[in-house]
XYZ file of C-alpha atoms in Angstrom:
465
model
C -8.615 7.879 -14.855
C -9.046 4.142 -14.528
C -7.404 1.927 -11.960
C -4.079 0.601 -13.216
C -1.455 -1.925 -12.335
C 1.885 -0.324 -11.621
C 5.443 -1.138 -12.562
C 8.125 -1.750 -9.934
C 9.239 1.874 -9.749
C 5.635 3.028 -10.026
C 4.788 1.040 -6.911
C 7.712 2.695 -5.131
C 6.445 6.144 -6.136
C 2.862 5.442 -5.056
C 4.185 4.031 -1.760
C 5.720 7.479 -1.191
C 2.216 8.929 -1.650
C 0.882 6.476 0.927
C 3.442 7.797 3.400
C 1.941 11.276 3.043
C -1.493 10.396 4.355
C -0.404 8.632 7.540
C -0.853 10.294 10.891
C 2.750 10.365 12.034
C 4.396 7.971 9.620
C 3.796 5.719 6.646
C 0.459 4.169 5.656
C 2.034 0.866 6.600
C 2.374 1.714 10.313
C 5.847 2.123 11.748
C 7.300 -1.214 12.725
C 5.328 -3.142 10.087
C 8.244 -3.333 7.677
C 8.804 -7.036 8.366
C 5.123 -7.794 7.954
C 4.992 -5.706 4.767
C 7.870 -7.755 3.369
C 6.073 -10.946 4.400
C 2.905 -9.834 2.621
C 4.893 -9.010 -0.512
C 6.419 -12.491 -0.261
C 2.970 -14.064 0.055
C 3.182 -15.076 3.706
C 0.331 -15.316 6.223
C 0.518 -13.923 9.733
C 1.734 -17.368 10.804
C 4.864 -16.914 8.718
C 3.573 -19.549 6.276
C 3.862 -19.245 2.503
C 0.394 -18.737 1.014
C 1.373 -18.990 -2.667
C 0.027 -21.794 -4.802
C 3.420 -23.272 -5.572
C 2.278 -25.137 -8.673
C 0.776 -22.104 -10.395
C 2.868 -19.259 -9.014
C 6.110 -20.698 -7.676
C 8.211 -20.614 -10.841
C 7.060 -17.110 -11.744
C 7.678 -15.844 -8.216
C 11.141 -17.383 -8.170
C 11.927 -15.711 -11.503
C 10.837 -12.271 -10.311
C 12.642 -12.699 -6.999
C 15.810 -13.697 -8.837
C 15.623 -10.651 -11.120
C 15.053 -8.342 -8.146
C 17.966 -9.842 -6.218
C 20.233 -9.527 -9.252
C 19.220 -5.904 -9.788
C 19.830 -5.063 -6.125
C 23.275 -6.689 -6.094
C 24.270 -5.108 -9.405
C 23.164 -1.637 -8.328
C 24.902 -1.947 -4.977
C 28.194 -2.953 -6.598
C 27.896 -0.616 -9.582
C 28.084 -3.503 -12.081
C 25.143 -2.395 -14.220
C 25.827 -5.028 -16.860
C 24.459 -7.647 -14.449
C 20.994 -6.051 -14.214
C 18.461 -8.305 -16.009
C 16.784 -6.325 -18.843
C 13.039 -5.770 -18.460
C 12.547 -4.605 -22.056
C 14.480 -4.031 -25.261
C 13.569 -0.341 -25.401
C 16.551 1.995 -25.656
C 16.814 5.801 -25.492
C 17.019 7.764 -28.730
C 20.560 8.543 -29.834
C 20.958 12.303 -29.628
C 23.918 14.650 -29.758
C 24.617 16.854 -26.751
C 23.779 19.842 -28.939
C 20.243 18.514 -29.508
C 19.308 19.059 -25.882
C 18.176 22.215 -24.139
C 19.685 22.646 -20.662
C 17.667 24.219 -17.870
C 19.075 26.322 -15.029
C 19.033 23.235 -12.773
C 21.139 21.118 -15.141
C 18.257 19.110 -16.613
C 18.650 18.258 -20.304
C 15.533 17.795 -22.447
C 14.630 17.252 -26.100
C 11.154 17.023 -27.633
C 10.973 13.823 -29.665
C 7.377 14.619 -30.650
C 5.699 17.989 -30.220
C 2.298 17.629 -28.628
C -0.787 19.608 -29.616
C -2.924 19.305 -26.481
C -2.999 20.958 -23.070
C 0.122 21.673 -21.017
C 0.403 20.860 -17.315
C 0.940 23.453 -14.631
C 2.019 23.129 -11.027
C -0.618 21.095 -9.175
C -2.071 19.469 -12.306
C -2.566 15.686 -12.533
C -0.726 14.126 -15.463
C -0.911 10.645 -16.941
C 2.185 9.396 -18.738
C 3.978 6.483 -20.258
C 7.652 6.465 -19.333
C 10.859 4.489 -19.534
C 13.896 4.991 -17.309
C 17.480 4.030 -18.009
C 20.539 4.276 -15.778
C 23.477 5.806 -17.638
C 26.602 3.731 -17.030
C 29.324 6.381 -16.769
C 32.056 3.798 -17.365
C 30.749 2.477 -20.685
C 28.322 5.183 -21.762
C 25.632 2.534 -22.139
C 22.057 2.942 -20.892
C 20.529 0.123 -18.813
C 16.730 0.016 -18.651
C 15.304 -0.208 -15.114
C 11.627 0.544 -15.782
C 9.423 0.673 -18.878
C 5.681 1.301 -18.703
C 5.515 1.351 -22.501
C 6.369 -2.355 -22.486
C 3.885 -3.147 -19.732
C 1.078 -0.965 -21.143
C 0.697 0.631 -17.712
C 0.333 4.427 -17.631
C 1.349 6.238 -14.459
C -0.308 9.293 -12.869
C 1.119 11.914 -10.522
C 0.665 15.509 -9.415
C 3.123 17.953 -10.943
C 5.019 19.625 -8.111
C 3.380 17.280 -5.612
C 6.652 15.709 -4.403
C 5.443 12.351 -5.719
C 8.243 11.935 -8.269
C 11.850 13.088 -8.283
C 12.603 16.724 -9.132
C 13.973 16.162 -12.628
C 10.824 14.335 -13.675
C 8.609 17.056 -12.206
C 10.551 19.735 -14.057
C 10.781 17.697 -17.249
C 7.029 17.475 -17.912
C 6.517 21.238 -17.604
C 6.207 22.763 -21.059
C 5.089 19.491 -22.646
C 1.722 19.201 -24.402
C -0.617 16.203 -24.501
C 0.444 13.922 -27.336
C 4.083 14.916 -27.002
C 7.123 12.816 -26.108
C 10.273 14.134 -24.467
C 13.664 12.649 -23.655
C 15.315 13.799 -20.429
C 18.843 13.428 -19.076
C 18.588 13.869 -15.318
C 21.637 14.455 -13.096
C 21.795 12.653 -9.730
C 20.970 15.862 -7.850
C 17.546 15.924 -9.562
C 16.958 12.156 -9.231
C 17.939 9.768 -6.425
C 21.188 11.449 -5.423
C 23.910 9.798 -3.388
C 21.683 6.994 -2.094
C 20.109 5.691 -5.294
C 17.449 2.972 -5.170
C 19.429 -0.294 -5.325
C 16.379 -2.542 -5.034
C 15.121 -1.348 -8.435
C 18.553 -1.174 -10.035
C 19.479 2.501 -9.533
C 22.947 2.838 -7.943
C 24.204 5.843 -5.954
C 24.969 9.018 -7.940
C 23.218 7.663 -11.031
C 22.462 9.834 -14.049
C 19.087 8.829 -15.480
C 17.727 8.992 -19.008
C 13.936 9.134 -19.353
C 11.488 9.038 -22.206
C 8.111 10.493 -21.229
C 4.933 10.509 -23.323
C 2.223 12.852 -22.015
C -1.152 11.110 -22.344
C -3.508 13.311 -20.352
C -3.621 16.452 -18.228
C -6.257 17.318 -15.647
C -6.617 20.546 -13.725
C -6.583 19.956 -9.967
C -9.996 19.209 -8.451
C -11.831 21.909 -6.518
C -13.662 21.134 -3.258
C -17.426 21.613 -3.075
C -18.345 25.118 -1.889
C -20.053 24.833 1.497
C -21.066 27.164 4.303
C -20.474 26.583 8.016
C -24.116 25.571 8.458
C -23.624 22.609 6.108
C -21.278 20.895 8.584
C -21.829 18.955 11.774
C -18.919 19.283 14.201
C -17.670 16.430 16.378
C -16.291 16.803 19.897
C -12.731 16.730 18.538
C -13.313 19.558 16.054
C -13.718 17.524 12.858
C -16.492 19.009 10.706
C -18.527 16.659 8.509
C -20.821 17.477 5.575
C -22.583 14.802 3.504
C -22.201 15.558 -0.212
C -23.992 12.430 -1.482
C -26.092 9.828 0.307
C -25.029 6.204 -0.021
C -27.129 3.114 -0.620
C -25.201 0.622 1.504
C -26.692 -1.067 4.558
C -23.707 -1.423 6.897
C -22.005 1.549 8.547
C -18.256 1.933 8.946
C -16.942 1.011 12.390
C -13.433 0.926 13.820
C -11.551 -2.086 12.493
C -13.526 -2.335 9.245
C -11.547 -2.476 6.000
C -12.634 0.318 3.669
C -11.823 1.270 0.082
C -12.177 4.966 -0.711
C -11.671 7.565 -3.394
C -10.353 10.795 -1.891
C -8.942 14.244 -2.530
C -7.144 16.498 -0.028
C -6.614 20.263 -0.009
C -4.943 22.697 2.368
C -7.985 24.504 3.771
C -6.446 27.968 3.569
C -6.506 28.893 -0.102
C -7.910 25.454 -1.026
C -4.555 24.375 -2.468
C -4.787 20.861 -3.900
C -2.490 18.404 -2.151
C -3.124 14.832 -3.293
C -5.829 12.357 -4.332
C -6.518 8.733 -5.167
C -7.064 9.805 -8.779
C -3.515 11.122 -8.973
C -2.286 7.751 -7.687
C -4.332 5.923 -10.300
C -6.185 3.741 -7.786
C -8.400 3.957 -4.683
C -7.000 3.482 -1.191
C -7.817 0.463 0.986
C -7.035 0.461 4.712
C -8.388 -0.729 8.093
C -10.166 2.057 9.989
C -8.474 2.968 13.253
C -5.194 1.256 12.403
C -3.156 4.459 12.038
C -3.018 4.027 8.269
C -4.437 7.534 7.796
C -4.374 10.588 10.016
C -6.841 10.673 12.954
C -9.307 13.207 11.526
C -9.722 11.102 8.415
C -10.375 7.973 10.493
C -12.968 9.778 12.601
C -14.672 11.383 9.622
C -15.392 8.072 7.888
C -17.124 6.449 10.871
C -20.806 5.871 10.127
C -20.438 6.088 6.340
C -22.201 3.604 4.047
C -21.102 2.445 0.599
C -21.794 5.110 -2.019
C -21.740 7.967 0.494
C -19.490 10.964 -0.107
C -18.442 13.421 2.592
C -16.421 16.580 2.902
C -14.372 16.803 6.091
C -12.763 19.858 7.648
C -9.856 18.493 9.665
C -8.039 20.695 12.195
C -4.271 20.528 11.945
C -3.762 18.549 15.145
C -5.884 15.746 13.642
C -4.177 16.027 10.256
C -0.485 16.446 9.486
C 0.090 18.625 12.544
C 3.191 20.689 13.206
C 5.196 18.573 10.777
C 3.146 19.370 7.677
C 4.477 18.022 4.411
C 7.315 19.939 2.793
C 6.263 23.004 0.836
C 2.871 21.520 -0.035
C 1.361 21.497 3.454
C 2.786 24.148 5.799
C 3.045 23.247 9.493
C -0.202 23.511 11.483
C -2.383 23.559 8.361
C -6.064 22.644 8.520
C -7.138 20.282 5.735
C -10.192 19.702 3.562
C -10.842 16.098 2.596
C -13.505 14.739 0.270
C -13.928 10.994 0.657
C -16.254 8.539 -1.097
C -16.776 5.049 0.312
C -16.386 2.550 -2.536
C -16.292 -0.727 -0.599
C -16.668 -1.923 2.984
C -15.561 -5.212 4.525
C -16.966 -5.534 8.024
C -14.610 -6.630 10.752
C -15.384 -10.009 12.230
C -15.819 -10.139 15.986
C -14.835 -13.014 18.227
C -17.715 -14.895 19.842
C -18.216 -13.667 23.405
C -17.846 -16.475 25.937
C -17.814 -16.787 29.709
C -14.546 -17.830 31.304
C -16.227 -20.994 32.608
C -17.039 -22.097 29.045
C -13.421 -22.887 28.190
C -11.451 -26.098 28.545
C -7.915 -25.366 29.774
C -5.001 -27.639 28.854
C -1.835 -28.230 30.870
C 0.053 -25.824 28.596
C -2.342 -22.979 29.358
C -4.216 -23.126 26.053
C -7.941 -22.406 26.379
C -10.471 -23.651 23.840
C -14.214 -23.914 23.297
C -16.044 -25.761 20.518
C -18.508 -23.344 18.934
C -19.560 -26.139 16.566
C -18.834 -29.810 17.286
C -17.402 -31.536 14.227
C -18.628 -34.950 13.129
C -15.742 -35.952 10.877
C -12.341 -37.463 11.461
C -9.655 -36.115 13.765
C -6.230 -35.348 12.195
C -3.185 -37.482 12.812
C 0.210 -35.971 13.545
C 1.806 -34.738 10.329
C -1.445 -34.824 8.365
C -2.322 -31.788 6.225
C -5.317 -29.899 7.600
C -7.335 -27.313 5.656
C -8.831 -24.534 7.774
C -10.451 -21.139 7.678
C -9.598 -18.823 10.558
C -9.811 -15.311 11.956
C -7.445 -13.906 14.585
C -7.895 -11.103 17.113
C -6.000 -9.440 19.924
C -7.656 -9.360 23.345
C -8.916 -5.813 22.706
C -10.904 -7.074 19.710
C -8.503 -5.864 17.015
C -8.630 -8.261 14.066
C -5.165 -8.877 12.623
C -5.741 -11.677 10.115
C -8.507 -13.649 8.404
C -8.383 -16.284 5.685
C -12.128 -15.720 5.223
C -11.513 -12.193 3.955
C -8.978 -13.497 1.449
C -11.341 -16.284 0.433
C -8.485 -18.805 0.522
C -8.295 -21.571 3.171
C -4.997 -22.185 4.945
C -3.219 -25.553 4.892
C -0.494 -26.900 7.171
C 0.818 -30.214 8.568
C -0.484 -30.460 12.113
C 1.901 -31.205 14.972
C 5.101 -30.479 13.034
C 5.905 -26.960 14.229
C 4.819 -25.382 10.944
C 2.601 -22.965 12.903
C 2.652 -21.498 16.400
C 2.391 -24.185 19.078
C -1.021 -22.984 20.278
C -2.382 -23.732 16.823
C -0.729 -27.145 16.671
C -2.211 -28.136 20.009
C -5.603 -26.523 19.460
C -6.300 -28.021 16.036
C -4.940 -31.504 16.824
C -8.098 -32.572 18.709
C -10.659 -30.986 16.384
C -12.920 -32.979 14.063
C -13.725 -32.073 10.459
C -16.709 -29.724 10.378
C -15.930 -28.255 13.773
C -15.376 -24.607 14.673
C -13.238 -23.914 17.735
C -12.248 -20.750 19.553
C -8.665 -20.800 20.837
C -7.252 -18.416 23.440
C -3.496 -18.695 23.043
C -1.128 -17.250 25.673
C 1.987 -15.495 24.427
C 4.305 -18.405 25.195
C 2.259 -20.558 22.790
C 2.065 -17.754 20.240
C 4.615 -15.112 19.261
C 6.191 -14.752 22.708
C 8.142 -11.688 23.726
C 8.920 -10.683 20.128
C 5.412 -10.344 18.709
C 4.893 -10.172 14.942
C 5.363 -6.857 13.144
C 3.305 -4.049 14.624
C -0.016 -5.901 14.514
C 0.873 -8.452 17.214
C 2.748 -6.792 20.089
C 5.205 -8.592 22.371
C 3.541 -10.707 25.038
C 0.163 -10.689 23.283
C -2.558 -13.212 24.044
C -4.246 -14.221 20.783
C -7.814 -15.303 20.051
C -8.533 -17.455 17.006
C -11.689 -19.008 15.643
C -10.734 -21.958 13.446
C -12.977 -24.068 11.212
C -11.576 -27.466 10.199
C -12.687 -27.941 6.589
C -10.928 -31.132 5.511
C -7.979 -33.469 5.968
C -5.520 -34.439 3.236
């Protein structure tokens, strides 16, 4: 299945999948919620807006306004205020047209399919639309519509990636078929709802689902114990395919992988990037995936594929994952390295190399510029990379390929930046060592910059405006 863009609710559902693969929490590490929101809003680690206002501002404002309106409407129960995302409406059916399951799910086959039927553990690809049924008026309000967006969605049946009524509703369908579902709150989002996408508490949902494709769950490569090499921690590694890349994965590198995971005992399929419809990108060693996965990818090159046997304590541990992964389960993971972005390392300098200002800022010119020096309030254009003292990279405009602009000396950035860039010349590259009181102080920034952190930046002054 090809990589796809996802609708609003689709992103929410895939984010639930991301939570599965984390060591002891979500793929966005615990405490990063503020930073995650900043990224979604287009902000840099400085707290600065990185959107191109001319090309994206109006569109972003429109989407933000729709999201805010949907959230407020769902929270208050006034569904009439939710902005419509499409004109699609559910088919008008009589109660007698539906078949009711033992759980209270109602379903009706709009089109009978002729292809394969999914079973528990199968990967399905669907188009869908979701409406909230307004109990007061009887009207249906659309909250998501992949038909309109042309964006199919994939998930594992019974994989706890979608709500129960959806899981149950696709069973018995055949490829090519379409089915309308009426899903009670107990089989959907229950008493909490999902206000940020327009689903209020105790909402009855109506869905139309078209089954596009069905795939049997993947099976891991059959290997013997002699095929593996075991690390000191107990992770076993077997190379299934050699890669052709030059650089090897190290801690801190940003990798993009295709993967599939099974419970080792019985080789029960758990989840995969294919079922999510897209590969996974994460920084190695950041806690984005469980420890055995992190360890097992070290040393890989692009194009390489490995099978990992991961003992439970380096996987999902005593917690497991619902009925799919019992507590203390060993895991099998097959991982293919699709892309690798090497972490940048700060230039190593002796303490005597630095100039120290009265404020405590330390700086060293790696490259002396030969252009003009900025005046207070002037817009500067820079590329930069930032690290913690332990070498952990937390931000880089170079990786995004987009320079950063700000008015120097106006408080638009942390004070260590204002002071450190003010005396640079165009063309120069300077390393800044910024104490916490000139950076993010005792609060830090998300989970990537802890309280009291000293920061290291290398900044290149590209131009003045």
